[in-house]
Short mmCIF file of C-alpha atoms and ligand atoms in Angstrom, two decimals:
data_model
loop_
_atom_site.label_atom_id
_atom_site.label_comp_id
_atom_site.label_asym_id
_atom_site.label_seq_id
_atom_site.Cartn_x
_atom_site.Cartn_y
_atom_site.Cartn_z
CA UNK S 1 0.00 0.00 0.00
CA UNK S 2 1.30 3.30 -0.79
CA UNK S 3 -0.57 6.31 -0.38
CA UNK S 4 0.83 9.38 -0.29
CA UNK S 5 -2.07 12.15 0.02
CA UNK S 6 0.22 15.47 0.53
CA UNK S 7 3.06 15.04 -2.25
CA UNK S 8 1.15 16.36 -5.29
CA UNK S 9 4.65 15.18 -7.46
CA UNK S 10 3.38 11.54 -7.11
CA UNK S 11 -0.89 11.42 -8.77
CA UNK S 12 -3.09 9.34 -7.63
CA UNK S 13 -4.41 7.17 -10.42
CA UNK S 14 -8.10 5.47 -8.88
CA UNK S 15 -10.20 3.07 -11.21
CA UNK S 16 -13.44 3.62 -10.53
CA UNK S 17 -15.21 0.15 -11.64
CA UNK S 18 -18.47 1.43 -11.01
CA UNK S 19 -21.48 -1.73 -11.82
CA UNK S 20 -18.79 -3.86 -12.96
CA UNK S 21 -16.30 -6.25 -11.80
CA UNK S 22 -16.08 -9.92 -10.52
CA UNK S 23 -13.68 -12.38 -8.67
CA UNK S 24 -12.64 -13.49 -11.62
CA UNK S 25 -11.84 -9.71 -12.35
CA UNK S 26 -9.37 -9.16 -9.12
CA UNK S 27 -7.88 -12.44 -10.06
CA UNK S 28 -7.35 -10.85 -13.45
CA UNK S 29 -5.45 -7.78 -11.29
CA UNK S 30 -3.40 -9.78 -9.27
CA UNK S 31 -1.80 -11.99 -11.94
CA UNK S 32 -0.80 -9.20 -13.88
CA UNK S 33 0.43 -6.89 -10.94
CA UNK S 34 2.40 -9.85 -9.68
CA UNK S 35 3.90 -10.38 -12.81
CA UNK S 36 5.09 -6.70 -12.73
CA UNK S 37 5.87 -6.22 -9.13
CA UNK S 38 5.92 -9.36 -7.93
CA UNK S 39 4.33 -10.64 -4.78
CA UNK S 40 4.32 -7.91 -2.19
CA UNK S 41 5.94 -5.74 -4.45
CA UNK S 42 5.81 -2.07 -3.37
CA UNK S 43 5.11 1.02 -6.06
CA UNK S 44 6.78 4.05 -6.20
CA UNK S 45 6.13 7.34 -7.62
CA UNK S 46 2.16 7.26 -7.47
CA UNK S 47 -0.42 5.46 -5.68
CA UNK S 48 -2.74 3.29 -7.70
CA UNK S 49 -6.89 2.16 -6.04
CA UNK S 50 -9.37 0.70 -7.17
CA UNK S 51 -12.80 1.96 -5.81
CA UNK S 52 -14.47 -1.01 -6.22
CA UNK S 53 -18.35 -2.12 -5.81
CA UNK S 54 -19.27 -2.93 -2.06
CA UNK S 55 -19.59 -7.00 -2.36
CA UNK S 56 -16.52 -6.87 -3.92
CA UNK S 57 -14.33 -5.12 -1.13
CA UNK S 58 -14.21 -7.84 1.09
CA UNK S 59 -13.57 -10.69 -1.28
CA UNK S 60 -10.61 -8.17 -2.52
CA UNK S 61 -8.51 -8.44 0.64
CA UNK S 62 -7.60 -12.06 0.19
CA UNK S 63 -7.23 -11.84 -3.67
CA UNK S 64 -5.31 -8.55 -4.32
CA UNK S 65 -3.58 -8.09 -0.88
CA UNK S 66 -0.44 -8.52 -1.92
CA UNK S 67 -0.29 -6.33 -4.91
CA UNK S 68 0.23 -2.94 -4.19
CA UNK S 69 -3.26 -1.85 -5.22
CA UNK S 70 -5.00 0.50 -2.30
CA UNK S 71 -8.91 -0.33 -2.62
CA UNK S 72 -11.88 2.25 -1.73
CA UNK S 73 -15.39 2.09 -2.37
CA UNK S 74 -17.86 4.20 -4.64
CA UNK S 75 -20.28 6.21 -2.27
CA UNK S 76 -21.43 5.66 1.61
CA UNK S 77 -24.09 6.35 3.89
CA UNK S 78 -23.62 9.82 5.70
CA UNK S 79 -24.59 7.77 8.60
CA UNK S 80 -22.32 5.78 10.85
CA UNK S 81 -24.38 2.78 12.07
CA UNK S 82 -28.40 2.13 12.90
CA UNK S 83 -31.57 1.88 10.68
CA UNK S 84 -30.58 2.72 7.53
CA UNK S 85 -31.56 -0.35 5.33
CA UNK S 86 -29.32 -0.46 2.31
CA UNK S 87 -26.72 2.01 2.96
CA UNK S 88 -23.12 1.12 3.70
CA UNK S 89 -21.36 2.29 6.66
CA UNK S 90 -17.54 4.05 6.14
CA UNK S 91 -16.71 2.18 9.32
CA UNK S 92 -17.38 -1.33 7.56
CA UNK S 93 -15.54 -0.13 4.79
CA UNK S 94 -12.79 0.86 6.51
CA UNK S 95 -12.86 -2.71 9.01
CA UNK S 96 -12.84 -4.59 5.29
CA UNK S 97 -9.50 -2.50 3.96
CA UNK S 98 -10.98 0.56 2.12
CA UNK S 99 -8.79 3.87 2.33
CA UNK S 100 -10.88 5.98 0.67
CA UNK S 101 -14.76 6.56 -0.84
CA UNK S 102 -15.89 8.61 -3.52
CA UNK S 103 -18.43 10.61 -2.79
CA UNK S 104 -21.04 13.12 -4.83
CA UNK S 105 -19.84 10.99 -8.67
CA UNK S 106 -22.31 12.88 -11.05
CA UNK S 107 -23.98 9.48 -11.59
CA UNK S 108 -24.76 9.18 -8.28
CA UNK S 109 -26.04 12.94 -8.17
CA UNK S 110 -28.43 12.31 -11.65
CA UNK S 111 -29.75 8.64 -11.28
CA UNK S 112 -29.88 8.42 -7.28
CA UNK S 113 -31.12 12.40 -6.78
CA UNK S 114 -27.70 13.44 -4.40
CA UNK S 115 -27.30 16.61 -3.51
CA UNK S 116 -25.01 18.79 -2.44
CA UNK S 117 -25.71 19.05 1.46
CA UNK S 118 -25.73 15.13 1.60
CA UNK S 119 -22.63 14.55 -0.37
CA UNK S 120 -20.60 17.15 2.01
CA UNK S 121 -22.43 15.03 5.32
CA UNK S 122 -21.17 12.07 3.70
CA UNK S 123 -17.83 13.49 3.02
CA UNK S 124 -17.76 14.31 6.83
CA UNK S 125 -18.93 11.02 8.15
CA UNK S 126 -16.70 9.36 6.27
CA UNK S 127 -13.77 11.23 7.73
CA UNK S 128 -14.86 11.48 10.97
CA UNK S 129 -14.21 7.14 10.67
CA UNK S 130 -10.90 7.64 9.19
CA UNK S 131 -11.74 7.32 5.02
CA UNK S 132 -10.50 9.62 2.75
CA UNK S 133 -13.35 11.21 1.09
CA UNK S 134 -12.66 11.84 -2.61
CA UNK S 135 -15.83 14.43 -3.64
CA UNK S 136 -16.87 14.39 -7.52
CA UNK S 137 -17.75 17.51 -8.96
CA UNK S 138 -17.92 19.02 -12.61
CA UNK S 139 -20.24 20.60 -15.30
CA UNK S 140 -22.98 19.71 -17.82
CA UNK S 141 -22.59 20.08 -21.30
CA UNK S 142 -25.10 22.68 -21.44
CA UNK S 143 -23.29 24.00 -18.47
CA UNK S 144 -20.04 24.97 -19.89
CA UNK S 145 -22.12 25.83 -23.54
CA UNK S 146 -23.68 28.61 -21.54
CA UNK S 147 -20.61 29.46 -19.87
CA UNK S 148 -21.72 29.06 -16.79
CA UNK S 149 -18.62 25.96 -16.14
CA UNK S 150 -16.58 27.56 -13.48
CA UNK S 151 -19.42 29.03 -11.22
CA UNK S 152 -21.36 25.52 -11.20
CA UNK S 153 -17.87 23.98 -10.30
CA UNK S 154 -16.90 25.91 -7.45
CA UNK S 155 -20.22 26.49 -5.88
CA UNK S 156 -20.35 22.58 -5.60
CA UNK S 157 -16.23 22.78 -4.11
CA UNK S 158 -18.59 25.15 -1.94
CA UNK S 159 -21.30 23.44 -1.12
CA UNK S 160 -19.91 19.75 -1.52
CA UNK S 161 -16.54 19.20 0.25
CA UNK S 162 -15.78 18.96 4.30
CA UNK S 163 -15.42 22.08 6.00
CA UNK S 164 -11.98 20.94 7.35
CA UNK S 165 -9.50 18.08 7.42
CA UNK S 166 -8.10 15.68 4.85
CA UNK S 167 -9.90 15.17 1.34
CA UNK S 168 -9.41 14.61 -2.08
CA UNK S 169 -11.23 16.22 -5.05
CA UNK S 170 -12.24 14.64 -8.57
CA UNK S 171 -12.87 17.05 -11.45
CA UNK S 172 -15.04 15.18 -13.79
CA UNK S 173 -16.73 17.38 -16.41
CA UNK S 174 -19.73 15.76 -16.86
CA UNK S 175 -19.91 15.65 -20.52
CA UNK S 176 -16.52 13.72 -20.73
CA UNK S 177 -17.50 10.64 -18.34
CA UNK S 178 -17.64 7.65 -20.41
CA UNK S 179 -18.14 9.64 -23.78
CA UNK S 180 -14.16 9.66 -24.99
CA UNK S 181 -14.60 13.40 -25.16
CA UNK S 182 -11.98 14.42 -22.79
CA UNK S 183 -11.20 18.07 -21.76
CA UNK S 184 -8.57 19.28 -23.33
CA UNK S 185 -5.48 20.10 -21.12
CA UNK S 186 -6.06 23.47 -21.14
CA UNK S 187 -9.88 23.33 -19.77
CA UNK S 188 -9.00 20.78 -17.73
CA UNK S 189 -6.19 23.20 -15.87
CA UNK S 190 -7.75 25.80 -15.91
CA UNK S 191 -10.72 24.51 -14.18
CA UNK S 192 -8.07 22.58 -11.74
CA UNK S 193 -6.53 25.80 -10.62
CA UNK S 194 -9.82 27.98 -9.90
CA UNK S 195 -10.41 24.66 -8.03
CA UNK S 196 -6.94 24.87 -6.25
CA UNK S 197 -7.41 28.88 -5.77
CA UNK S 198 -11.21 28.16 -4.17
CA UNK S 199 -9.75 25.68 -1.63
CA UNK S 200 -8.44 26.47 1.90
CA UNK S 201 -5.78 24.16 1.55
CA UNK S 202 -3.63 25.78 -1.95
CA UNK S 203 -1.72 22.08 -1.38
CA UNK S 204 -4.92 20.13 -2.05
CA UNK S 205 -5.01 16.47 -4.02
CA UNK S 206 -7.32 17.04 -7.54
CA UNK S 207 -7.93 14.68 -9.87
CA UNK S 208 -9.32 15.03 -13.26
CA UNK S 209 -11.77 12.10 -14.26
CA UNK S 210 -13.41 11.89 -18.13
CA UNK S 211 -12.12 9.62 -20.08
CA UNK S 212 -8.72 9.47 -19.16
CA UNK S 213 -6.72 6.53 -20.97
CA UNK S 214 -2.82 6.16 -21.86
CA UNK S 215 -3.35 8.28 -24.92
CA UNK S 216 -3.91 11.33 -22.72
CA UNK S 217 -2.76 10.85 -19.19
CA UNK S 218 0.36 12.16 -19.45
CA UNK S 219 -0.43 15.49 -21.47
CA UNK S 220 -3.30 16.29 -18.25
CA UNK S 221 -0.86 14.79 -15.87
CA UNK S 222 2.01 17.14 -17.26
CA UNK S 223 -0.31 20.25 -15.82
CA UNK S 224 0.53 21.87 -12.87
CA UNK S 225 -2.66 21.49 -11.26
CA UNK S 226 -3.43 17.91 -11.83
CA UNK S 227 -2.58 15.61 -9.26
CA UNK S 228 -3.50 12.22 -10.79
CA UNK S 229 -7.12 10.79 -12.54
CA UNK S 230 -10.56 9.06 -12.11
CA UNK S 231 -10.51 6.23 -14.65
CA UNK S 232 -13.95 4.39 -15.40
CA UNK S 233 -13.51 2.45 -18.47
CA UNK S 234 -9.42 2.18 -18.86
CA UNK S 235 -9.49 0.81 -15.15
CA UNK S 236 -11.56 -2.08 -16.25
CA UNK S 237 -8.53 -3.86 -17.76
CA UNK S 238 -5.06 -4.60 -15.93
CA UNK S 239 -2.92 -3.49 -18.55
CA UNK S 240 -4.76 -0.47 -19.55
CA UNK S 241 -5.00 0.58 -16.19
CA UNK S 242 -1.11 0.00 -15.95
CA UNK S 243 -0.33 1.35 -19.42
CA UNK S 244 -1.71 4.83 -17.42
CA UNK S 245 0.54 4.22 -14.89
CA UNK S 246 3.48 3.61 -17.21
CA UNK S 247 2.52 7.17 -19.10
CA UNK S 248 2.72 9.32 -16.46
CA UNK S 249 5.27 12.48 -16.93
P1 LIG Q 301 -14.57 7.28 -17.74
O1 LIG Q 301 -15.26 7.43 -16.28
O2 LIG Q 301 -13.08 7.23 -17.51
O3 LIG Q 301 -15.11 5.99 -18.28
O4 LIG Q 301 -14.96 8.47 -18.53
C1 LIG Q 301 -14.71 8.27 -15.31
C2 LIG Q 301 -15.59 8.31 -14.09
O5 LIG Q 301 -16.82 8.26 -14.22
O6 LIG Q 301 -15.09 8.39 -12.96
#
């Protein structure tokens, strides 16, 4: 495990599986990660997770432990225990190996309604039982066509992250997820630093998530405000997960 929140020189690289993924999947991860690093091989210069699907986190301790893989999970409940049918405590998370949870992914904020207020509550609860919230944010389409990009972004850097303490952010333009219509470098920085210049902590982690694959992680890597990537579909295979890895600047 190697994961190095504060030293922005070394990204953070996090597959986000999302509804897919199977045992036979992490197997798939381990053999080839073994074959690279070798059993209980470290990694250095980046840290490299998987937030994987709930039933899948526990299963992923005995298959993947000794790759050098950190594993997190996709959303939580903004509650820590009780009657909450459904949900998923951070605490269990954390008990079953996950370091971090994303939190607020614009999927989640379409399809399953979340807003703002709860995403920042679960952002809290999940650092209050030692995860490391990662909070999605980013623009429509019609957003950024109206030129309204940078004023949705920050009021949900606003309204979204923890008030204080130790969290990551994900930049995911909205129109790029899962289209392979990436932001271009440019948009993608300058988005990154109004994000950076928003924050109370200038030294904060920010990812930028959109169809980032090997063909264009290392030009968005290369910017000064980009501290590693979100990966849906590239994370889905070992090698083009790694091939990510292997571009980076
Ligand atoms: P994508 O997904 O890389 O497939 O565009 C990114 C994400 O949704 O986090």
């Amino acid at each position: 495990m190697h994961e190095n929140i504060t030293n922005r020189a070394e990204p953070w690289l996090i597959g986000n599986w999302k509804m897919n993924g199977s045992l036979e999947m992490l197997e798939s991860f381990e053999l080839v990660f073994r074959q690279r690093f070798g059993s209980g091989g470290s990694l250095k210069g980046a840290t490299l997770g998987l937030a994987l699907p709930d039933l899948l986190l526990y299963p992923s301790q005995g298959i993947i432990a000794n790759t050098p893989l950190t594993v997190g999970i996709q959303s939580c409940s903004k509650w820590v225990d009780g009657a909450h049918t459904g949900e998923t405590s951070p605490a269990m998370a954390g008990a079953l190996g996950a370091k971090f949870v994303l939190v607020g992914h614009s999927e989640r904020r379409v399809n399953q309604i979340e807003k703002d207020e709860e995403i920042k509550a679960k952002a809290e609860t999940a650092q209050t039982l030692g995860l490391i919230p990662i909070v999605c944010i980013g623009e429509t389409l019609a957003e950024r066509e109206s030129g309204l990009a940078q004023e949705v972004v920050l009021r949900q850097v606003n309204d979204s992250c923890p008030a204080s303490g130790t969290y990551i952010v994900a930049y995911e333009p909205v129109w790029a997820i899962g289209t392979g219509k990436v932001a271009t470098p440019q948009q993608a920085q300058e988005m990154h630093a109004a994000i950076r210049d928003k924050s109370k902590d200038s030294q904060i982690r920010i990812l930028y998530g959109g169809s980032m694959n090997s063909s264009n992680a290392r030009e968005l890597l290369s910017q000064p405000d980009i501290d590693g990537g979100l990966i849906g579909g590239a994370s889905l295979n070992p090698h083009d997960f790694l091939a990510i890895f292997d571009s980076r600047p």
